[in-house]
Coordinates of C-alpha atoms in Angstrom, one line a residue:
X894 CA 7.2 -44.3 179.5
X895 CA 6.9 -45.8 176.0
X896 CA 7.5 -49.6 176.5
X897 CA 7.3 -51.8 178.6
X898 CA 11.2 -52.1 180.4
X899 CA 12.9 -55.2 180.4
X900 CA 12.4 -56.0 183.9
X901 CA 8.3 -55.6 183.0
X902 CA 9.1 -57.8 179.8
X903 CA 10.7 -60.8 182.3
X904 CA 7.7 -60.5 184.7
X905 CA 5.2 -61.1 182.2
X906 CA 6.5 -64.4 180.8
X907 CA 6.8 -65.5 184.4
X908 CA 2.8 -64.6 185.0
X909 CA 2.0 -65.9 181.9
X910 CA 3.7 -69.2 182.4
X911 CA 1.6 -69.1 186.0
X912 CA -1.8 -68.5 184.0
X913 CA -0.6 -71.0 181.7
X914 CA -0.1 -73.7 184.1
X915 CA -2.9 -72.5 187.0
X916 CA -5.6 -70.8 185.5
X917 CA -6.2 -71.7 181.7
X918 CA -6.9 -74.7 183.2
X919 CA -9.4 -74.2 185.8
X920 CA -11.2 -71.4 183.7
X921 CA -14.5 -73.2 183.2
X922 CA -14.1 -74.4 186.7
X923 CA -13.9 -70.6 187.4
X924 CA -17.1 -69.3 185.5
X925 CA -18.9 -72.1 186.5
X926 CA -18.5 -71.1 190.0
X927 CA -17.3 -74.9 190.9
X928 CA -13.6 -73.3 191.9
X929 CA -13.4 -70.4 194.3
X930 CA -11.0 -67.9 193.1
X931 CA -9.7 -67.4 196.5
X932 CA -7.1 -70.3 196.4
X933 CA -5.8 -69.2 192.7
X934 CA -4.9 -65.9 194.1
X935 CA -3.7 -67.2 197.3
X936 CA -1.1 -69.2 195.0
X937 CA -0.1 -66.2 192.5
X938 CA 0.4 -64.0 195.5
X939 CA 3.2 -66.9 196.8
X940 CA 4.8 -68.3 193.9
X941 CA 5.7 -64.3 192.8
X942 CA 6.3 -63.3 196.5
X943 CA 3.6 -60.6 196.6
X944 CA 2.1 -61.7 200.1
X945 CA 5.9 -61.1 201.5
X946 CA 5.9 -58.2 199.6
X947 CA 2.6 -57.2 201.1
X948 CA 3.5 -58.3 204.6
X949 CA 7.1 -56.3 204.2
X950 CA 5.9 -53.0 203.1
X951 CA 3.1 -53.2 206.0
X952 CA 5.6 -53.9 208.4
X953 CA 7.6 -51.0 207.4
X954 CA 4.1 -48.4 207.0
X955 CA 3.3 -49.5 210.7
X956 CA 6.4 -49.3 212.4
X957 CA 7.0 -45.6 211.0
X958 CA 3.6 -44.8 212.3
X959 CA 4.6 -46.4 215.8
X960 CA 7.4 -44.4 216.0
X961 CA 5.8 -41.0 215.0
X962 CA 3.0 -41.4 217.7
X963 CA 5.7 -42.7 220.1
X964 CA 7.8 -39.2 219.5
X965 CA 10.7 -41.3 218.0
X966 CA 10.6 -39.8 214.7
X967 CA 9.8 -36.7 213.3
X968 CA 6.3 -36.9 211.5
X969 CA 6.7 -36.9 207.7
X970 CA 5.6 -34.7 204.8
X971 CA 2.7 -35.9 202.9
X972 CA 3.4 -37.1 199.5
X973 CA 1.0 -37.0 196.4
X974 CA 0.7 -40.6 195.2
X975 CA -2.2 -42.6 193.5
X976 CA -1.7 -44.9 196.5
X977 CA -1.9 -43.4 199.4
X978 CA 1.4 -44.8 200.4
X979 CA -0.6 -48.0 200.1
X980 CA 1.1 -51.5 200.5
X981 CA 2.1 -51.8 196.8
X982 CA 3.2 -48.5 195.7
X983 CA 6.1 -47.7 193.8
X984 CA 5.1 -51.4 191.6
X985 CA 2.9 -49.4 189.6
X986 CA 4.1 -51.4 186.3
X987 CA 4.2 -54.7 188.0
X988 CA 0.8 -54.5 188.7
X989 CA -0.3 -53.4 185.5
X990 CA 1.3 -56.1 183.8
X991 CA -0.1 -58.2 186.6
X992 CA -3.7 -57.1 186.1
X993 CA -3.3 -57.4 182.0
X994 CA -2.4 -60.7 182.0
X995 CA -5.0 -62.1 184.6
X996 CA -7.8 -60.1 182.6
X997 CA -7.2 -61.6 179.3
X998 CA -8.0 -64.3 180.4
X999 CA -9.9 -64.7 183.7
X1000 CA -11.0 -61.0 184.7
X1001 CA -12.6 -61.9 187.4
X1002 CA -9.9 -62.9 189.4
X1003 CA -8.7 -59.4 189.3
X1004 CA -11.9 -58.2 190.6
X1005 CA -11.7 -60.2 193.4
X1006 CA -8.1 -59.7 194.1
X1007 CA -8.5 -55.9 193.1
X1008 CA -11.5 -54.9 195.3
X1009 CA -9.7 -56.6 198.1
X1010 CA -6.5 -55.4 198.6
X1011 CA -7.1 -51.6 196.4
X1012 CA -10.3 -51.0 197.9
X1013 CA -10.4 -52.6 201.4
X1014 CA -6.9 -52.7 202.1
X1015 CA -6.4 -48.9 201.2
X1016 CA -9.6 -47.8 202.3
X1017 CA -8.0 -48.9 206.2
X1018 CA -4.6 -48.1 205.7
X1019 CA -5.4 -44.3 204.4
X1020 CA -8.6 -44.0 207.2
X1021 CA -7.2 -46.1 210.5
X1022 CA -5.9 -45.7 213.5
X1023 CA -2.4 -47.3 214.6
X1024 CA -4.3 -50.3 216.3
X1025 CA -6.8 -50.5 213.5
X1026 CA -4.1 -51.2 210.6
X1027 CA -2.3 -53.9 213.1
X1028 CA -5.6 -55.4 213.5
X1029 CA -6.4 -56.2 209.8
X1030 CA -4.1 -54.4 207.3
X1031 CA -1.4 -57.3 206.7
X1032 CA -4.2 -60.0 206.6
X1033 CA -5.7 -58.7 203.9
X1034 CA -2.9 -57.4 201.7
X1035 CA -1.7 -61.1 202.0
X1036 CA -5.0 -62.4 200.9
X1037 CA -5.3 -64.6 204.5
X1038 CA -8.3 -62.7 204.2
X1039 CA -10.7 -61.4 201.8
X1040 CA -12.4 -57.7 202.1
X1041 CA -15.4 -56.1 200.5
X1042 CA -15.8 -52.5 199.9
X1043 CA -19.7 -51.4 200.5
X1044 CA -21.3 -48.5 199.3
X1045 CA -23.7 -49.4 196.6
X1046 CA -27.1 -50.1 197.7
X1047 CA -30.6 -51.2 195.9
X1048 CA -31.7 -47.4 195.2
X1049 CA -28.5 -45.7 195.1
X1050 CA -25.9 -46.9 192.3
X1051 CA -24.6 -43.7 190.9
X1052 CA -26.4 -41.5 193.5
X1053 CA -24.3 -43.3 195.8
X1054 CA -24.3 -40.6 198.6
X1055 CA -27.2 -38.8 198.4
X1056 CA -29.3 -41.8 198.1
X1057 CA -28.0 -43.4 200.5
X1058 CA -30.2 -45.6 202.7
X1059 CA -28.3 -47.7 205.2
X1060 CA -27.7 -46.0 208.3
X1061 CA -26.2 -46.3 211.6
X1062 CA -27.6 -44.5 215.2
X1063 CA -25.1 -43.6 218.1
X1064 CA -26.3 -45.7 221.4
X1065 CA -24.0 -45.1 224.2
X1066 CA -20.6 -45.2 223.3
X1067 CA -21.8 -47.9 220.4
X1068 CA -23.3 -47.5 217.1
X1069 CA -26.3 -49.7 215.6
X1070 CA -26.1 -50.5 211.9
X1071 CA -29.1 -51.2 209.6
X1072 CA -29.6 -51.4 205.8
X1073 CA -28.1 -53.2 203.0
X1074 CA -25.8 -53.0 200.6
X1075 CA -25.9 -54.8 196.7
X1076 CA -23.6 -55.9 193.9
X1077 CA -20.6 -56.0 196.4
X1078 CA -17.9 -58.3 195.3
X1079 CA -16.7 -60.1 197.6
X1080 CA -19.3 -59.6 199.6
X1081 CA -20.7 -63.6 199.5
X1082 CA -17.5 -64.6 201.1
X1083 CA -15.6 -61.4 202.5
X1084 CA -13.8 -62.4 206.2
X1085 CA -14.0 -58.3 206.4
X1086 CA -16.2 -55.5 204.7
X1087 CA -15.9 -51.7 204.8
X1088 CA -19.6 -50.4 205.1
X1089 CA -20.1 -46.6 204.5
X1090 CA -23.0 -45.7 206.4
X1091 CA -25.1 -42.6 207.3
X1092 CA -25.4 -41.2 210.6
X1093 CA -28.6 -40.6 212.0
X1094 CA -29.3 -37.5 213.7
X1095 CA -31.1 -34.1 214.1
X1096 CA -33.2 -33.1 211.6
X1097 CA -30.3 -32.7 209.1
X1098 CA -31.8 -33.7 205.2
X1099 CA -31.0 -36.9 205.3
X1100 CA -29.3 -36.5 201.5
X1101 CA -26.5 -34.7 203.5
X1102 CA -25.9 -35.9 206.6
X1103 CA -22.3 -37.1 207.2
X1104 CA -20.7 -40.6 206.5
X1105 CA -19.2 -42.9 208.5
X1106 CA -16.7 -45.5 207.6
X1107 CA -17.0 -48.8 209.7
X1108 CA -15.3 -52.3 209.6
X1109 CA -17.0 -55.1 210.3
X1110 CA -15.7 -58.9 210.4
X1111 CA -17.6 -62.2 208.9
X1112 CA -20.3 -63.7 211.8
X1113 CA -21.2 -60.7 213.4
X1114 CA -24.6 -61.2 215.1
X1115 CA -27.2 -59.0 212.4
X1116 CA -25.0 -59.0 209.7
X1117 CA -25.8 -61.1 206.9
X1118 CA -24.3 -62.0 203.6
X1119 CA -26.2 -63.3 200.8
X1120 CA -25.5 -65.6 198.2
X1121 CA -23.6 -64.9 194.8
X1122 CA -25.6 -63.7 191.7
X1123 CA -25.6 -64.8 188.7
X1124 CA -24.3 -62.4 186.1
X1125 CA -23.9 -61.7 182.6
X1126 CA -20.0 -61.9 183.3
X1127 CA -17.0 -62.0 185.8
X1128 CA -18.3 -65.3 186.9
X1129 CA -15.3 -66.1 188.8
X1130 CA -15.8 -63.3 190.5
X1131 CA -18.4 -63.7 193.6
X1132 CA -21.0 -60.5 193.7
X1133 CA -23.9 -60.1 196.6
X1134 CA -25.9 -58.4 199.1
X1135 CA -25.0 -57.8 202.9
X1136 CA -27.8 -57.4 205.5
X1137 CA -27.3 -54.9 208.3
X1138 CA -30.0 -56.0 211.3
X1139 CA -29.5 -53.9 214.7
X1140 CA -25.4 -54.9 214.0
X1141 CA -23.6 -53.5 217.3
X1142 CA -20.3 -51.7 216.5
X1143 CA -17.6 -50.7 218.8
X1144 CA -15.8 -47.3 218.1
X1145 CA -13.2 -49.4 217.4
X1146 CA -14.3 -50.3 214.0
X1147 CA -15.2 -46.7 213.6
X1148 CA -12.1 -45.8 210.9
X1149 CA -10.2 -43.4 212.7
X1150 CA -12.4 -44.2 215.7
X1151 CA -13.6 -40.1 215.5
X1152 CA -16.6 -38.7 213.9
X1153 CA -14.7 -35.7 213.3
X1154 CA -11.9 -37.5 210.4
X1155 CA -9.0 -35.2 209.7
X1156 CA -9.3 -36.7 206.1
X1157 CA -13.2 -35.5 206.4
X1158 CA -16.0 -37.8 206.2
X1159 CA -16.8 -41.2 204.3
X1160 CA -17.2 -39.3 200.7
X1161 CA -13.8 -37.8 200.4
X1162 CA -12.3 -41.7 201.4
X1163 CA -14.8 -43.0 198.6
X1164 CA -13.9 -40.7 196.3
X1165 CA -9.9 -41.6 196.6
X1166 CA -11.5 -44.8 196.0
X1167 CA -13.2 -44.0 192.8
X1168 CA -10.2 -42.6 191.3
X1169 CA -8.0 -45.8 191.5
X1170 CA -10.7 -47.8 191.0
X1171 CA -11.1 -46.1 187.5
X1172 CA -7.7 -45.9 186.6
X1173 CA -7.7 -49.9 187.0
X1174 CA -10.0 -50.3 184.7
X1175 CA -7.5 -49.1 181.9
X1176 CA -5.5 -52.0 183.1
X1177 CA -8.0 -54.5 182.7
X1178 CA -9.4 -53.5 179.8
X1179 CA -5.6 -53.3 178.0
X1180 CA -5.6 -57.1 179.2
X1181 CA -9.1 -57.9 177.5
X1182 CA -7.5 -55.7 174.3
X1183 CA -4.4 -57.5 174.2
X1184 CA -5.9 -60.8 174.5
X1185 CA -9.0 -60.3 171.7
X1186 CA -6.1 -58.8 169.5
X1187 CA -3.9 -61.9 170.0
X1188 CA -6.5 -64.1 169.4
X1189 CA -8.2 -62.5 166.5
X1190 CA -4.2 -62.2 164.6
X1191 CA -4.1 -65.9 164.7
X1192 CA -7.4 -67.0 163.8
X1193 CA -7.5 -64.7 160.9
X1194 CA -3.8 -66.4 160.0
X1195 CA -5.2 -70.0 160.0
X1196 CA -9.1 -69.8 159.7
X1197 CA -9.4 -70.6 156.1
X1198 CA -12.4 -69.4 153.4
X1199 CA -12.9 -69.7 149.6
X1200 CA -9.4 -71.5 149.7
X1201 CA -7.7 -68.7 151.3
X1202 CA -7.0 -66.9 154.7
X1203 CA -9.5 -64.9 156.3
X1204 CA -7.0 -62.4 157.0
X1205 CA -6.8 -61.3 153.3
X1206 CA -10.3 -60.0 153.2
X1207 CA -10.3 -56.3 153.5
X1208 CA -13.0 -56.4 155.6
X1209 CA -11.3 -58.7 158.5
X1210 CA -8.0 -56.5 158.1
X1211 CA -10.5 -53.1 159.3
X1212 CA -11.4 -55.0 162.2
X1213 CA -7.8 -55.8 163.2
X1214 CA -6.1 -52.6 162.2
X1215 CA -8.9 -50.9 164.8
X1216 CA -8.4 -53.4 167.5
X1217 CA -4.5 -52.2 166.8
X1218 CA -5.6 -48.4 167.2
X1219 CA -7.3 -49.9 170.5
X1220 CA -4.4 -51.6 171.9
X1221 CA -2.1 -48.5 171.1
X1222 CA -4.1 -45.8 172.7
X1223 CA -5.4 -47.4 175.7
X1224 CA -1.7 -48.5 176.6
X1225 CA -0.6 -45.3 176.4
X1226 CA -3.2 -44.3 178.4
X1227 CA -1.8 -46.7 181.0
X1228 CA 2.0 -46.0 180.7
X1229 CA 0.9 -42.1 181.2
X1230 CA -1.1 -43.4 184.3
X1231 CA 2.6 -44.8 185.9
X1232 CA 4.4 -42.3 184.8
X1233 CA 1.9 -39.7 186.9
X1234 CA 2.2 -41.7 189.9
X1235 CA 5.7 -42.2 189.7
X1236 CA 6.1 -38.9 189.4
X1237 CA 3.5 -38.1 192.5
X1238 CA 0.8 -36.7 190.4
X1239 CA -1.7 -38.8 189.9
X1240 CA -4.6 -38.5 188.1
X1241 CA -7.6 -36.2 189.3
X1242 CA -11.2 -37.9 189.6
X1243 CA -12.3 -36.6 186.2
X1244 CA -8.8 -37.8 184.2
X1245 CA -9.3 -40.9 185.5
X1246 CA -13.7 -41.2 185.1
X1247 CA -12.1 -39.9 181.3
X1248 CA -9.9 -42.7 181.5
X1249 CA -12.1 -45.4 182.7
X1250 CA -15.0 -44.2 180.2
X1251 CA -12.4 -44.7 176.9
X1252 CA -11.2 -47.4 177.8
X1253 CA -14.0 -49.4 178.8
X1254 CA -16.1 -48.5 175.7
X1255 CA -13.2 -49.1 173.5
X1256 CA -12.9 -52.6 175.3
X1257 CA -16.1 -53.6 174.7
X1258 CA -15.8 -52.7 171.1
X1259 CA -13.0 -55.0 170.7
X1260 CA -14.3 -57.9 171.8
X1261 CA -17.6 -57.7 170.2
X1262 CA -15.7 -57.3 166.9
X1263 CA -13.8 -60.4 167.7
X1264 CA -17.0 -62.5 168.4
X1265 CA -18.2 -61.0 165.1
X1266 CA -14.3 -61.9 163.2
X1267 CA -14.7 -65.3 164.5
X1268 CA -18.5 -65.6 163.4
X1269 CA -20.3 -68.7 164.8
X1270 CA -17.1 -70.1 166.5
X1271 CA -17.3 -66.6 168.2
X1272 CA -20.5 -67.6 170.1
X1273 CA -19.4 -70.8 171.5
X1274 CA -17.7 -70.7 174.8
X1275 CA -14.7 -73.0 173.5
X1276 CA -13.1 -70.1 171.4
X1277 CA -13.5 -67.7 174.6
X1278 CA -14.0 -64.1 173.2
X1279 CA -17.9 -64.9 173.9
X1280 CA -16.3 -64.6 177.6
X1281 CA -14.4 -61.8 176.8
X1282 CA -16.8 -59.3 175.6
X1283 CA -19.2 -60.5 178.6
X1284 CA -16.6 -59.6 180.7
X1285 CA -15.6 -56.7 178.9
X1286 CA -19.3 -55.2 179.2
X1287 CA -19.3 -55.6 182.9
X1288 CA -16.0 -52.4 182.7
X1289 CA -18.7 -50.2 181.3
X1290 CA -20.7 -50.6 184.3
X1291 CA -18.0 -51.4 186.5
X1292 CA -16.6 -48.3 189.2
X1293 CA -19.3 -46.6 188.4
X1294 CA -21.4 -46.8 185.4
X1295 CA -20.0 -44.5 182.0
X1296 CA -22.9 -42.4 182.2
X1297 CA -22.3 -40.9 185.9
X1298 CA -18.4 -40.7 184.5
X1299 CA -19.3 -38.2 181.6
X1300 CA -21.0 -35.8 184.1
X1301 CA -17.4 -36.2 186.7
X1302 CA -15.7 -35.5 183.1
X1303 CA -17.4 -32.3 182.6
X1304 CA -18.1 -30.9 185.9
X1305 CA -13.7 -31.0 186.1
X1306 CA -14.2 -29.2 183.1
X1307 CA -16.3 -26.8 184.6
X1308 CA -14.7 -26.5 187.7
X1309 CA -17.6 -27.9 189.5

């Protein structure tokens, strides 16, 4: 893949005529945290058909499971795919161009949207039992509901497992959950959260005991979500604490309802997660590339100095021939990306930690030179790359922060 095809070409005037009409509008509403974002996605996800979508492809994953477990069919061959078979494979380029387009100019709605649907949603669907995925699967992939994906907690950002504090304790045929989890999006308003959680038990060091995956559902008695914070960027995008006090789960929001997961324990779901979660930052930071690019072209075209276009100056015409270098490399990065997972192969962890850690550096170097190309109009909020390269910032911390993806670079490297 080299270009975008047609059919991508047609779907990005119709999104962009969508963010046009529905979301350049309501941005400061957005960022200001007066608008929820919820409601903005809800109407994307109609007017393009991607909650029928959503609600079709579930259908379909679901009934083949029924009728494999029911001896109707024979069971299928696993198939390498960046997805997991998830609700939205095989619209790898749709989504892409989906994801560009939001982030250029509200990247927080594709947080929100993003940690939803390829976090929670896939998190269930790659981890659940049968009754499990009919239980919350197509609600979320619809956006009826919203999810949150915990894992990182107040002492353990990129030592995710090992520090690990929040734990759960079997009682009966019941587990008890206690901890708390930080800078979870979602997590202020989520209907339903994935919480990774340690088991207690034995004398095992508690840096590698095994963990468990659990679901649990808005208004449970112990569980508690904060309030947003305020942040530096992705303002439209709601971030928080939960608050695990003596929370009573079931088995049944055990994922896969077994200690014992034929996929292994919470780290190797995680670190599926990880890997996807990367790769989408290339898309978003393309979107925040193409959009400081675009915006940079025509103010150097009309922004006038010493009776002439600012464009002329040498020194403007560096910045925008290395925001071009940007754009080119970071969407080939992302056209190699689909091709992989068209073709099954997906990236591995440390392509895409290389991936995520190019791209977001390179991002945020683009839109700092467009604040600096636009000079004081860059620092007002009315010309917008002051919002881009706050947002931009948030990729290099974002999955996983870019110093924790240098060491998952080189230990694939390495080979450990």
């Amino acid at each position: 893949m080299f270009e975008w095809s047609e059919t991508d070409e047609l779907i990005r005037d119709a999104v962009r005529g969508f963010i046009e009409k529905e979301v350049r509008p309501k941005v400061d509403g957005l960022e200001s945290g007066e608008l929820s974002p919820y409601p903005v996605i809800r109407k994307l996800f109609s007017e393009f058909g991607i909650d029928a979508m959503g609600a079709e492809a579930v259908g379909k994953l679901l009934a083949k499971q029924r009728a494999r477990e029911s001896g109707e069919a024979p069971a299928e061959k696993k198939e390498k795919s960046s997805s997991g078979g998830a609700p939205f494979s095989g619209q790898e380029s749709l989504m892409a161009v989906l994801v560009g387009e939001l982030s250029g100019v509200c990247m927080g709605l594709v947080t929100a949207m993003g940690v939803s649907i390829g976090l929670g949603a896939t998190t269930i669907l790659s981890r659940g039992t049968l009754a499990q995925k009919e239980r919350w699967l197509e609600d979320i992939v619809t956006m009826k509901k919203v999810a949150a994906w915990a894992i990182t907690e107040p002492d353990s950002g990129s030592d995710a497992f090992g520090g690990m504090k929040t734990y759960v304790k079997r009682d009966g045929d019941d587990y008890i959950l206690n901890g708390q989890k930080t800078f979870i999006t979602n997590g202020p308003y989520a209907d339903t959260v994935i919480v990774y959680a340690k088991l207690e038990e034995g004398e095992a060091d508690k840096r590698n005991r095994k963990v468990l995956t659990f679901v649990l559902d808005k208004g449970m008695e112990g569980f508690t979500q904060g309030k947003p914070f305020k942040k530096m960027g992705l303002h439209s995008s709601p971030t928080g604490e939960l608050f695990f006090d003596n929370v009573r789960l079931g088995k049944d929001r055990l994922l896969g309802e077994t200690e014992e997961h034929k996929g292994g324990d919470g780290r190797e779901s995680a670190r599926s997660s990880f890997t996807a979660e990367r790769i989408g930052v290339a898309f978003m930071a393309l979107g925040i590339i193409n959009e400081c690019h675009r915006l940079c072209v025509d103010y150097a075209k009309n922004r006038k100095l010493w009776g002439q276009e600012i464009g002329r100056f040498q020194l403007v015409q560096l910045k925008l021939a290395k925001m071009e270098i940007a754009r080119i490399n970071v969407q080939n990065m992302v056209f190699n990306a689909i091709e992989r997972a068209r073709a099954g192969k997906p990236p591995t962890l440390a392509e895409a930690s290389a991936m995520k850690l190019y791209c977001s550096e390179t991002a945020t170097d683009v839109a700092m030179d467009a604040v600096q190309l636009f000079g004081g109009n860059g620092y007002m909020t009315e010309f917008r790359v002051e919002q881009l390269a706050r947002d931009a910032k948030s990729l290099m911390i974002y999955a996983g922060s870019n110093e924790i993806q240098i060491t998952h670079v080189a230990k694939g490297l390495l080979g450990n």
